[in-house]
């Protein structure tokens, strides 16, 4: 078995050369990993997935903090090591620029890859965020805070996956920096043939910094105009005034807000008021959002519930509770469960006229609620719990509940779930007339209760807070090693064992 060594240039070249199909395939692998992590159906004993908490070591001599982030799945395991400046820098002591690496191992423990972490981290974070972007109905205007690699890759993947819809990209940087000067050049350096193929050759780009006299006014304008807002800065205070989006004009449309730059309890990017508005209405006995318009409420999505409660300053400050958040993997799991059930039922009833879209739509409309999770607030108890049960017991995986790989004392939610399969099978064995009547009834329910997950994800207010998972590095790192071998890139040491 060979050891593949990939420099940051190698990784950047591989990521830049990915086709839309390759990116979609990689995103699907990310979705699957996040689904397994969130459902808790894989455990340490089975040796399939484990995501322990990171270990932090601090040096008073250098004021450097080093993070160790291990992870394991069926394809192997990895350890990411990142060193950066600590939070209490002494006067005159030089800053430690974030740097690190990811070491990937086979399931038997043989090192298979050693990868620079800089571009890898930005790319894998943006790839996870794109799982929500692909569902959005409107992505015409993108506004991004920051001009570093995270900002670049979030916009770059948005252009690759939804470029035919994107017309305007605003970059807001709170200081005039080298990266602010060069970020637009990175987009223009993308070959014209690629831009035309992805559909954004005519998209307009603009950079705004405080050196421009109209900075405050234009910031307000760019934030309000945005369909998607990316927050990609290590900020200790909110990046914009909350009233821009919470007042009457700001609530006229729903937005996807992605916050990935802050990663410590004392850090902030998005205003507390936005989070409070998003979860308003989830404290009732039924735990359901009852809003006349989707834009009056919202959904708070996180990559890891455990990590967000410990590390996301915005979540902590706003006092958001576990049952008011949804893990990204939970959303992925619901869709996947519906697709699997449709495939099973279609195979057994060749003459069926219902498609996977019908099943997904019916699943969205199933009505009931439980206070155990924000999923039930948005989706309805039957649909959320049924799909969880399908993933937990119907597919042969280990039992449901909290994954033993998520650490002790974890606030991970659990519960008993009913079978999705019986619901789908019952609908398929009914007469077509009964099916149509059921569909009409469910359509009426959809009109009466416009807060179902499908609407929120496509056109409502969705706030996604990511603090990062080592599992993301493992998934993307493993695939980058494969692509490097396929494309003849990187340095390969033969028979390394």
PDB file of N, CA and C in Angstrom, residues 2-39:
ATOM      1  N   UNK A   2       0.567   2.193  -0.880  1.00  0.00           N
ATOM      2  CA  UNK A   2       1.398   3.390  -1.002  1.00  0.00           C
ATOM      3  C   UNK A   2       0.875   4.511  -0.109  1.00  0.00           C
ATOM      4  N   UNK A   3       1.797   5.403   0.246  1.00  0.00           N
ATOM      5  CA  UNK A   3       1.457   6.603   1.006  1.00  0.00           C
ATOM      6  C   UNK A   3       1.456   7.781   0.039  1.00  0.00           C
ATOM      7  N   UNK A   4       0.316   8.509  -0.028  1.00  0.00           N
ATOM      8  CA  UNK A   4       0.182   9.657  -0.909  1.00  0.00           C
ATOM      9  C   UNK A   4       0.375  10.937  -0.107  1.00  0.00           C
ATOM     10  N   UNK A   5       1.308  11.767  -0.558  1.00  0.00           N
ATOM     11  CA  UNK A   5       1.573  13.048   0.094  1.00  0.00           C
ATOM     12  C   UNK A   5       1.072  14.163  -0.824  1.00  0.00           C
ATOM     13  N   UNK A   6       0.132  14.973  -0.307  1.00  0.00           N
ATOM     14  CA  UNK A   6      -0.455  16.041  -1.105  1.00  0.00           C
ATOM     15  C   UNK A   6      -0.158  17.391  -0.467  1.00  0.00           C
ATOM     16  N   UNK A   7       0.505  18.254  -1.212  1.00  0.00           N
ATOM     17  CA  UNK A   7       0.769  19.616  -0.756  1.00  0.00           C
ATOM     18  C   UNK A   7      -0.506  20.441  -0.906  1.00  0.00           C
ATOM     19  N   UNK A   8      -0.475  21.659  -0.401  1.00  0.00           N
ATOM     20  CA  UNK A   8      -1.643  22.521  -0.552  1.00  0.00           C
ATOM     21  C   UNK A   8      -1.886  22.837  -2.022  1.00  0.00           C
ATOM     22  N   UNK A   9      -0.830  23.006  -2.795  1.00  0.00           N
ATOM     23  CA  UNK A   9      -0.991  23.249  -4.231  1.00  0.00           C
ATOM     24  C   UNK A   9      -1.643  22.050  -4.913  1.00  0.00           C
ATOM     25  N   UNK A  10      -1.232  20.842  -4.526  1.00  0.00           N
ATOM     26  CA  UNK A  10      -1.836  19.635  -5.098  1.00  0.00           C
ATOM     27  C   UNK A  10      -3.345  19.615  -4.830  1.00  0.00           C
ATOM     28  N   UNK A  11      -3.705  19.874  -3.580  1.00  0.00           N
ATOM     29  CA  UNK A  11      -5.121  19.815  -3.199  1.00  0.00           C
ATOM     30  C   UNK A  11      -5.918  20.902  -3.906  1.00  0.00           C
ATOM     31  N   UNK A  12      -5.353  22.097  -3.983  1.00  0.00           N
ATOM     32  CA  UNK A  12      -6.046  23.183  -4.667  1.00  0.00           C
ATOM     33  C   UNK A  12      -6.262  22.845  -6.139  1.00  0.00           C
ATOM     34  N   UNK A  13      -5.260  22.278  -6.789  1.00  0.00           N
ATOM     35  CA  UNK A  13      -5.381  21.927  -8.203  1.00  0.00           C
ATOM     36  C   UNK A  13      -6.433  20.847  -8.421  1.00  0.00           C
ATOM     37  N   UNK A  14      -6.479  19.866  -7.523  1.00  0.00           N
ATOM     38  CA  UNK A  14      -7.496  18.803  -7.648  1.00  0.00           C
ATOM     39  C   UNK A  14      -8.890  19.389  -7.477  1.00  0.00           C
ATOM     40  N   UNK A  15      -9.066  20.195  -6.447  1.00  0.00           N
ATOM     41  CA  UNK A  15     -10.389  20.764  -6.176  1.00  0.00           C
ATOM     42  C   UNK A  15     -10.840  21.693  -7.289  1.00  0.00           C
ATOM     43  N   UNK A  16      -9.912  22.469  -7.837  1.00  0.00           N
ATOM     44  CA  UNK A  16     -10.272  23.391  -8.917  1.00  0.00           C
ATOM     45  C   UNK A  16     -10.631  22.649 -10.202  1.00  0.00           C
ATOM     46  N   UNK A  17     -10.096  21.459 -10.371  1.00  0.00           N
ATOM     47  CA  UNK A  17     -10.331  20.722 -11.621  1.00  0.00           C
ATOM     48  C   UNK A  17     -11.532  19.796 -11.548  1.00  0.00           C
ATOM     49  N   UNK A  18     -12.217  19.745 -10.411  1.00  0.00           N
ATOM     50  CA  UNK A  18     -13.373  18.864 -10.286  1.00  0.00           C
ATOM     51  C   UNK A  18     -14.488  19.298 -11.234  1.00  0.00           C
ATOM     52  N   UNK A  19     -15.127  18.330 -11.850  1.00  0.00           N
ATOM     53  CA  UNK A  19     -16.312  18.612 -12.650  1.00  0.00           C
ATOM     54  C   UNK A  19     -17.528  18.690 -11.727  1.00  0.00           C
ATOM     55  N   UNK A  20     -18.626  19.187 -12.247  1.00  0.00           N
ATOM     56  CA  UNK A  20     -19.847  19.245 -11.456  1.00  0.00           C
ATOM     57  C   UNK A  20     -20.268  17.867 -10.977  1.00  0.00           C
ATOM     58  N   UNK A  21     -20.133  16.862 -11.849  1.00  0.00           N
ATOM     59  CA  UNK A  21     -20.510  15.492 -11.489  1.00  0.00           C
ATOM     60  C   UNK A  21     -19.618  14.958 -10.366  1.00  0.00           C
ATOM     61  N   UNK A  22     -18.311  15.263 -10.431  1.00  0.00           N
ATOM     62  CA  UNK A  22     -17.399  14.803  -9.385  1.00  0.00           C
ATOM     63  C   UNK A  22     -17.700  15.480  -8.053  1.00  0.00           C
ATOM     64  N   UNK A  23     -18.028  16.768  -8.101  1.00  0.00           N
ATOM     65  CA  UNK A  23     -18.377  17.471  -6.872  1.00  0.00           C
ATOM     66  C   UNK A  23     -19.659  16.919  -6.276  1.00  0.00           C
ATOM     67  N   UNK A  24     -20.641  16.638  -7.119  1.00  0.00           N
ATOM     68  CA  UNK A  24     -21.902  16.062  -6.648  1.00  0.00           C
ATOM     69  C   UNK A  24     -21.659  14.703  -6.001  1.00  0.00           C
ATOM     70  N   UNK A  25     -20.802  13.883  -6.612  1.00  0.00           N
ATOM     71  CA  UNK A  25     -20.503  12.569  -6.055  1.00  0.00           C
ATOM     72  C   UNK A  25     -19.821  12.703  -4.701  1.00  0.00           C
ATOM     73  N   UNK A  26     -18.903  13.658  -4.583  1.00  0.00           N
ATOM     74  CA  UNK A  26     -18.211  13.884  -3.319  1.00  0.00           C
ATOM     75  C   UNK A  26     -19.183  14.417  -2.263  1.00  0.00           C
ATOM     76  N   UNK A  27     -20.085  15.299  -2.686  1.00  0.00           N
ATOM     77  CA  UNK A  27     -21.094  15.818  -1.765  1.00  0.00           C
ATOM     78  C   UNK A  27     -22.007  14.704  -1.272  1.00  0.00           C
ATOM     79  N   UNK A  28     -22.301  13.748  -2.133  1.00  0.00           N
ATOM     80  CA  UNK A  28     -23.151  12.630  -1.724  1.00  0.00           C
ATOM     81  C   UNK A  28     -22.451  11.773  -0.677  1.00  0.00           C
ATOM     82  N   UNK A  29     -21.135  11.603  -0.810  1.00  0.00           N
ATOM     83  CA  UNK A  29     -20.378  10.880   0.209  1.00  0.00           C
ATOM     84  C   UNK A  29     -20.410  11.629   1.535  1.00  0.00           C
ATOM     85  N   UNK A  30     -20.313  12.958   1.463  1.00  0.00           N
ATOM     86  CA  UNK A  30     -20.398  13.776   2.681  1.00  0.00           C
ATOM     87  C   UNK A  30     -21.764  13.622   3.331  1.00  0.00           C
ATOM     88  N   UNK A  31     -22.829  13.654   2.533  1.00  0.00           N
ATOM     89  CA  UNK A  31     -24.180  13.496   3.068  1.00  0.00           C
ATOM     90  C   UNK A  31     -24.330  12.159   3.779  1.00  0.00           C
ATOM     91  N   UNK A  32     -23.820  11.116   3.170  1.00  0.00           N
ATOM     92  CA  UNK A  32     -23.942   9.783   3.765  1.00  0.00           C
ATOM     93  C   UNK A  32     -23.227   9.712   5.112  1.00  0.00           C
ATOM     94  N   UNK A  33     -22.033  10.294   5.177  1.00  0.00           N
ATOM     95  CA  UNK A  33     -21.277  10.277   6.429  1.00  0.00           C
ATOM     96  C   UNK A  33     -22.000  11.081   7.514  1.00  0.00           C
ATOM     97  N   UNK A  34     -22.519  12.249   7.147  1.00  0.00           N
ATOM     98  CA  UNK A  34     -23.242  13.077   8.116  1.00  0.00           C
ATOM     99  C   UNK A  34     -24.536  12.409   8.548  1.00  0.00           C
ATOM    100  N   UNK A  35     -25.176  11.696   7.626  1.00  0.00           N
ATOM    101  CA  UNK A  35     -26.389  10.961   7.976  1.00  0.00           C
ATOM    102  C   UNK A  35     -26.086   9.896   9.019  1.00  0.00           C
ATOM    103  N   UNK A  36     -25.029   9.135   8.809  1.00  0.00           N
ATOM    104  CA  UNK A  36     -24.662   8.092   9.766  1.00  0.00           C
ATOM    105  C   UNK A  36     -24.292   8.701  11.118  1.00  0.00           C
ATOM    106  N   UNK A  37     -23.597   9.831  11.077  1.00  0.00           N
ATOM    107  CA  UNK A  37     -23.218  10.494  12.325  1.00  0.00           C
ATOM    108  C   UNK A  37     -24.448  10.976  13.092  1.00  0.00           C
ATOM    109  N   UNK A  38     -25.383  11.586  12.398  1.00  0.00           N
ATOM    110  CA  UNK A  38     -26.542  12.178  13.066  1.00  0.00           C
ATOM    111  C   UNK A  38     -27.555  11.150  13.544  1.00  0.00           C
ATOM    112  N   UNK A  39     -27.731  10.076  12.791  1.00  0.00           N
ATOM    113  CA  UNK A  39     -28.736   9.097  13.197  1.00  0.00           C
ATOM    114  C   UNK A  39     -28.262   8.243  14.355  1.00  0.00           C
TER     115      UNK A  39
END
